[in-house]
XYZ file of N, CA and C in Angstrom:
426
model
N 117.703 80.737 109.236
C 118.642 81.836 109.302
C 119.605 81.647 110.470
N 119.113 81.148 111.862
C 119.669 81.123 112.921
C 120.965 80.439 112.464
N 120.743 78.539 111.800
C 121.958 77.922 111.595
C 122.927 78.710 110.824
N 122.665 79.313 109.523
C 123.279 79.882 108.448
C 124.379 81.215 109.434
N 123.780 81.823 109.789
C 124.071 82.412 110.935
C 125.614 82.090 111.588
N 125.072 81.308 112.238
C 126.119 79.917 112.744
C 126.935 79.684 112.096
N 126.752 79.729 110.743
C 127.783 79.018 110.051
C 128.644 79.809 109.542
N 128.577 81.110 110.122
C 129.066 82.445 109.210
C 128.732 83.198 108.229
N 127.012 82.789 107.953
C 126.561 83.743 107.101
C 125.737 84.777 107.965
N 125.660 85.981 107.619
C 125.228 87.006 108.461
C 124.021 87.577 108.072
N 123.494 87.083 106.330
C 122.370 87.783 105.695
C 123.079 89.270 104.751
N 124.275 89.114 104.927
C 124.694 90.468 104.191
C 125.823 90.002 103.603
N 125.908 88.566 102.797
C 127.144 88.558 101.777
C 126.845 89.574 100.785
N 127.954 89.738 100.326
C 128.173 90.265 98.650
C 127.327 89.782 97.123
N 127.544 88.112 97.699
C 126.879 87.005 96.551
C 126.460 86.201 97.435
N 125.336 85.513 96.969
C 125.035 83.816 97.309
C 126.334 82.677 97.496
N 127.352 83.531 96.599
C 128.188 82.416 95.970
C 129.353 82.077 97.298
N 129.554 83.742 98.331
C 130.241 83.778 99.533
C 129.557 82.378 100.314
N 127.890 82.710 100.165
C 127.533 82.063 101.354
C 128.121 80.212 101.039
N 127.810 79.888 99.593
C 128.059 78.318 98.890
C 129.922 78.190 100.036
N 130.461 79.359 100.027
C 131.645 78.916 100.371
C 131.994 78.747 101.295
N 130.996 79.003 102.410
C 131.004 78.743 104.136
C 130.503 77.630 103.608
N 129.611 76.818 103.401
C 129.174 75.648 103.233
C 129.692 74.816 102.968
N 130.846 74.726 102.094
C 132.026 74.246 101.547
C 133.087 74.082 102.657
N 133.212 75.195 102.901
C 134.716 75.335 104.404
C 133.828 74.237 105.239
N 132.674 73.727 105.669
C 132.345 73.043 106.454
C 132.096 71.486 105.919
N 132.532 71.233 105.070
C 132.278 69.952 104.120
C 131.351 69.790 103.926
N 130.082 70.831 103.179
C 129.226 70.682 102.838
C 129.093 70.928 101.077
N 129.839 70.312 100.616
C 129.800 70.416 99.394
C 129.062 70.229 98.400
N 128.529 70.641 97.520
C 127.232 70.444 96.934
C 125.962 70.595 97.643
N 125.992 70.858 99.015
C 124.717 70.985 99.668
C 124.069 72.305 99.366
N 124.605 73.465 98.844
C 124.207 74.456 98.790
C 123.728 74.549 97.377
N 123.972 73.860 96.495
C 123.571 73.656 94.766
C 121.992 72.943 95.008
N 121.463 72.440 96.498
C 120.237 72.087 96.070
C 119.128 73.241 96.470
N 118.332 73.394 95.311
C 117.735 74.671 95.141
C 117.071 74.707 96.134
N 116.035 74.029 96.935
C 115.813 74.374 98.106
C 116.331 75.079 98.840
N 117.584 74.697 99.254
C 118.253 75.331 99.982
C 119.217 77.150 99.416
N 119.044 76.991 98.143
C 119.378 78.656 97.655
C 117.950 79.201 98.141
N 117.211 78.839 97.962
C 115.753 79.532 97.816
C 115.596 79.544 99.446
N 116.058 78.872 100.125
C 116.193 79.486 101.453
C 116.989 80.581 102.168
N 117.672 80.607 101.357
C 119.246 81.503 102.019
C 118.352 82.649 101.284
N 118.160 82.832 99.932
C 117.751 84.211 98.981
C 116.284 84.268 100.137
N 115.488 83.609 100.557
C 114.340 83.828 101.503
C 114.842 84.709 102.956
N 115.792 84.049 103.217
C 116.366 84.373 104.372
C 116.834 85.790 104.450
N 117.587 85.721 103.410
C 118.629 87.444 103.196
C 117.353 88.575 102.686
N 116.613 88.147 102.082
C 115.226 88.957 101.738
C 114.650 89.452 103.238
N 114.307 88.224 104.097
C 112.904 88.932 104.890
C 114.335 89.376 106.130
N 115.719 89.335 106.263
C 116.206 89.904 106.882
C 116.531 91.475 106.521
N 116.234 91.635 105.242
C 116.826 92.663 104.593
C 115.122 93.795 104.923
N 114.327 93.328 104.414
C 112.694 94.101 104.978
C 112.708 93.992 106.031
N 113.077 93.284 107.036
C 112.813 93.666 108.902
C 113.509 94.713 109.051
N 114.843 95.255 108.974
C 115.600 96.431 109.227
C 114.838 97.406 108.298
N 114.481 97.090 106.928
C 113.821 98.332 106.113
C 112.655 98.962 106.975
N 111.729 97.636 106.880
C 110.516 98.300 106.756
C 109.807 98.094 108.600
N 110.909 98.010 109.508
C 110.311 97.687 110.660
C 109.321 98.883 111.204
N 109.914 99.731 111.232
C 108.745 101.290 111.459
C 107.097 101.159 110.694
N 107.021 100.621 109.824
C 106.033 100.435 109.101
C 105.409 99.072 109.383
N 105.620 98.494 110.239
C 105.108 97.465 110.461
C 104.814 96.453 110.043
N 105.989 95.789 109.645
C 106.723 94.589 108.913
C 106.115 93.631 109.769
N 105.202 92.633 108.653
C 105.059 91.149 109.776
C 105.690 90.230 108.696
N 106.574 90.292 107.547
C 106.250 89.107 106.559
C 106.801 89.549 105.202
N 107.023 88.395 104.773
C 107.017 88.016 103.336
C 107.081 87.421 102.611
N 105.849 87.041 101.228
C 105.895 86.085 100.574
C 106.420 86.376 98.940
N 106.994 84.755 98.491
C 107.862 85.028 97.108
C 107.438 84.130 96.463
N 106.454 84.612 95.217
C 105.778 83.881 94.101
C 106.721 83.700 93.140
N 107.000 82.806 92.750
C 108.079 82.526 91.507
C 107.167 81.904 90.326
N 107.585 82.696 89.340
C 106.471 82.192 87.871
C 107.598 82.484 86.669
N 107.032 81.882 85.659
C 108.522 81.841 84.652
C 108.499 83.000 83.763
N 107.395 83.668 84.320
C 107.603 85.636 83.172
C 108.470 86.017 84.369
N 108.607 85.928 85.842
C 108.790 87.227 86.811
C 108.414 86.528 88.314
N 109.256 87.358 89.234
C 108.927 86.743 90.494
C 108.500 88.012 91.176
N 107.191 87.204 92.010
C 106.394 88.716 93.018
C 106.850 88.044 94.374
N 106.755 89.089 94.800
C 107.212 89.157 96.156
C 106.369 90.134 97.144
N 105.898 89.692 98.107
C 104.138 90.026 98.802
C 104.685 90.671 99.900
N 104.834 91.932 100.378
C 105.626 92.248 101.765
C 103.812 92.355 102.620
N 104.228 91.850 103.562
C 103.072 91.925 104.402
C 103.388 93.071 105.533
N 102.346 94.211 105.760
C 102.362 95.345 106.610
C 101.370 95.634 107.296
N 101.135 96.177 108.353
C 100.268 96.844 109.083
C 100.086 98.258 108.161
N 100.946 98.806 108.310
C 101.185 100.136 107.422
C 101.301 100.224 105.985
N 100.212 99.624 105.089
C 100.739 99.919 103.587
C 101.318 100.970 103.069
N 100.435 102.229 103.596
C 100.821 103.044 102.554
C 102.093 103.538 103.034
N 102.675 103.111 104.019
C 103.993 103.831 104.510
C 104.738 103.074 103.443
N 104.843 101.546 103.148
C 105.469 100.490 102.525
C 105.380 101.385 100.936
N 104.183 101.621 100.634
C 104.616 102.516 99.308
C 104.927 103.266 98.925
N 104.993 104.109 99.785
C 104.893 106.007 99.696
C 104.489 106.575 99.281
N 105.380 107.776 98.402
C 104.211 108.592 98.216
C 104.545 108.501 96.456
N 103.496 108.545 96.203
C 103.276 107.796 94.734
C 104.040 106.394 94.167
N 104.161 105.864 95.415
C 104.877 104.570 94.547
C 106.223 104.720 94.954
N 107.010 105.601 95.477
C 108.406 106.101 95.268
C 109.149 105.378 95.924
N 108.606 104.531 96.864
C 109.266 103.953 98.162
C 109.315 102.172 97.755
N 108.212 101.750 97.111
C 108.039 100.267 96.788
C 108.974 100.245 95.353
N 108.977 101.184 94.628
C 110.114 101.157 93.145
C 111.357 101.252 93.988
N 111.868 101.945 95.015
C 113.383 101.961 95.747
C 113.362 100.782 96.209
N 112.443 99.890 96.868
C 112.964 98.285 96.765
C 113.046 97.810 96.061
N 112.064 97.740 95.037
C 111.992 96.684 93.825
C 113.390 97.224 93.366
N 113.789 98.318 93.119
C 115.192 98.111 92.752
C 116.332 97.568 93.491
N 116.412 98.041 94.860
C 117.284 97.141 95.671
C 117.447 96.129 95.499
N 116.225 95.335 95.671
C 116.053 94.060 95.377
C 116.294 93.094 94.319
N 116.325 93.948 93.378
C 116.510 93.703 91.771
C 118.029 93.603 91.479
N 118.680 94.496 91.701
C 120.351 94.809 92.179
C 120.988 93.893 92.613
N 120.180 93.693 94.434
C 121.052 92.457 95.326
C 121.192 91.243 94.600
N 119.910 91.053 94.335
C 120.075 89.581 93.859
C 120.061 89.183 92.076
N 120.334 90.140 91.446
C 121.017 89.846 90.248
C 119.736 89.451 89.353
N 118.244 90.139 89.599
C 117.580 89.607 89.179
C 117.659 90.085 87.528
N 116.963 90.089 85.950
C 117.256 90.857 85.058
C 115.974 91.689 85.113
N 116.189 92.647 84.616
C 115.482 93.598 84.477
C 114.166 93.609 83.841
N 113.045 94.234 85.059
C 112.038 93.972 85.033
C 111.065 92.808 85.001
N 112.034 91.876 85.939
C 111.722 90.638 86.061
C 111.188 90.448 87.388
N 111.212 91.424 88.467
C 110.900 91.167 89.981
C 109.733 92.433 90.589
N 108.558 91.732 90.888
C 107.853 92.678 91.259
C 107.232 92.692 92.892
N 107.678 93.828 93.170
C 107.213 93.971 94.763
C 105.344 94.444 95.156
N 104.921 93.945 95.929
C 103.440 94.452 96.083
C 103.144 94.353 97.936
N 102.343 95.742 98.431
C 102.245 95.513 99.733
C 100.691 95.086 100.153
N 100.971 94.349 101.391
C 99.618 93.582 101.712
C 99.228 93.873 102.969
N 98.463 94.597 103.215
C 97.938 94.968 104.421
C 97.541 93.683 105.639
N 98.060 94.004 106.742
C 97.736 92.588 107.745
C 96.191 92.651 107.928
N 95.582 91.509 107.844
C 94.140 91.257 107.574
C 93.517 91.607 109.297
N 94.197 91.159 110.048
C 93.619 91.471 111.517
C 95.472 91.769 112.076
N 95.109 93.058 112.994
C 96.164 93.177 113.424
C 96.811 92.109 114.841
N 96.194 92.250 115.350
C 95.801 91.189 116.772
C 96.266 89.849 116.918
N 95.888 89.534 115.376
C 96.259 87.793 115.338
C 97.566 87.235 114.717
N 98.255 88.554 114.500
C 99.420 88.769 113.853
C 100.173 88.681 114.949
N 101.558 87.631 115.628
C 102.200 88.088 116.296
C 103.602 88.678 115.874
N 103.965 88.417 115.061
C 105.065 89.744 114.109
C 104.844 90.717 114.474
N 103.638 91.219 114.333
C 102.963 92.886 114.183
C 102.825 93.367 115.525
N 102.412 92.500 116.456
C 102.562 92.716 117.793
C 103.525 93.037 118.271
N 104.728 92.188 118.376
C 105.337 92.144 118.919
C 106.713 93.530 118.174
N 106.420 94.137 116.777
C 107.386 95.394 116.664
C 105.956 96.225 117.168
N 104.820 96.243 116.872
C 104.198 97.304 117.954
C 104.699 97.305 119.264
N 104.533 96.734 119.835
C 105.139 96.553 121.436
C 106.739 96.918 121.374
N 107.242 96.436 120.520
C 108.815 97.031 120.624
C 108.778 98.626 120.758
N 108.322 99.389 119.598
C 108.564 100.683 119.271
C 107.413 101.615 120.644
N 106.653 100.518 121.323
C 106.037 101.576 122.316
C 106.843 101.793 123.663
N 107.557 100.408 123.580
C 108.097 100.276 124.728
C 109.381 101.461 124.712
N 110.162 101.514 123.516
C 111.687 102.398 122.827
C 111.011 103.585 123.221
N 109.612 104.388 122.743
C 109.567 105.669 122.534
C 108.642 105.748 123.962
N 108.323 104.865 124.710
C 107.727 105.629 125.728
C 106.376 105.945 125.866
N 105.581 105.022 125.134
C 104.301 105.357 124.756
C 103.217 104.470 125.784
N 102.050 104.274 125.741
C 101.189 103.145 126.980
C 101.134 101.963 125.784
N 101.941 101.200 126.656
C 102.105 99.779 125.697
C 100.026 99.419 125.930
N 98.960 99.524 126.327
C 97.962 98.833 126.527
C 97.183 99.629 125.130
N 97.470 100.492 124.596
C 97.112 101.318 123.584
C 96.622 101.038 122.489
């Protein structure tokens, strides 16, 4: 993300297709057609897009299963049930976001939340715990 970044992508084009065209302005032509590298940028704009969502809830992660019915996508949390809400209401408002941004077809992309197995050994999870104690004023040793 950092280079892409760099290169003038910010994680918030319009299309993939903006980002192919910074890549291009830099004589990188065809470099962005190798799927690796889409599947990095769509990785990239994803877990940048859940750190601002779901940081209160305690965002460490995310993984993206690709299978040829449908692609899952694993958000990893300290906080599940915040990640789902309340009946589901909150994980269907991504799966649609998500579904939207990236042009997926319908009912083809499924979101699921995964509770962090040890909080401790997580340093993601640490380190927005420690953020939000330090912001609100709380005993970071807590």
């Amino acid at each position: 993300m950092l280079k892409l970044h760099y290169l003038g992508y910010n994680g918030h084009a319009a299309d993939l297709k903006e980002a192919q065209g910074v890549f291009e302005s830099f004589g990188l032509e065809g470099y962005f057609d190798k799927p690796f590298v889409a599947d990095g940028v769509f990785f990239a704009e994803l877990n940048e897009f859940l750190t601002r969502e779901l940081a209160e809830e305690g965002y460490s992660g995310v993984e993206v299963r690709v299978t040829p019915a449908r692609t899952e996508i694993i958000i990893r949390a300290t906080q599940t049930q915040k990640v789902l809400g309340e009946k589901g209401r909150r994980i269907r408002e991504l799966t649609s976001v998500v579904q939207k941004r990236f042009k997926f077809p319908e009912n083809t992309v499924e979101l699921y939340a995964e509770k962090v197995a040890n909080r401790g050994l997580c340093a993601i999870a640490q380190a927005e715990s420690l953020k939000y104690k330090l912001l609100n004023g709380l005993a970071v040793r807590r």
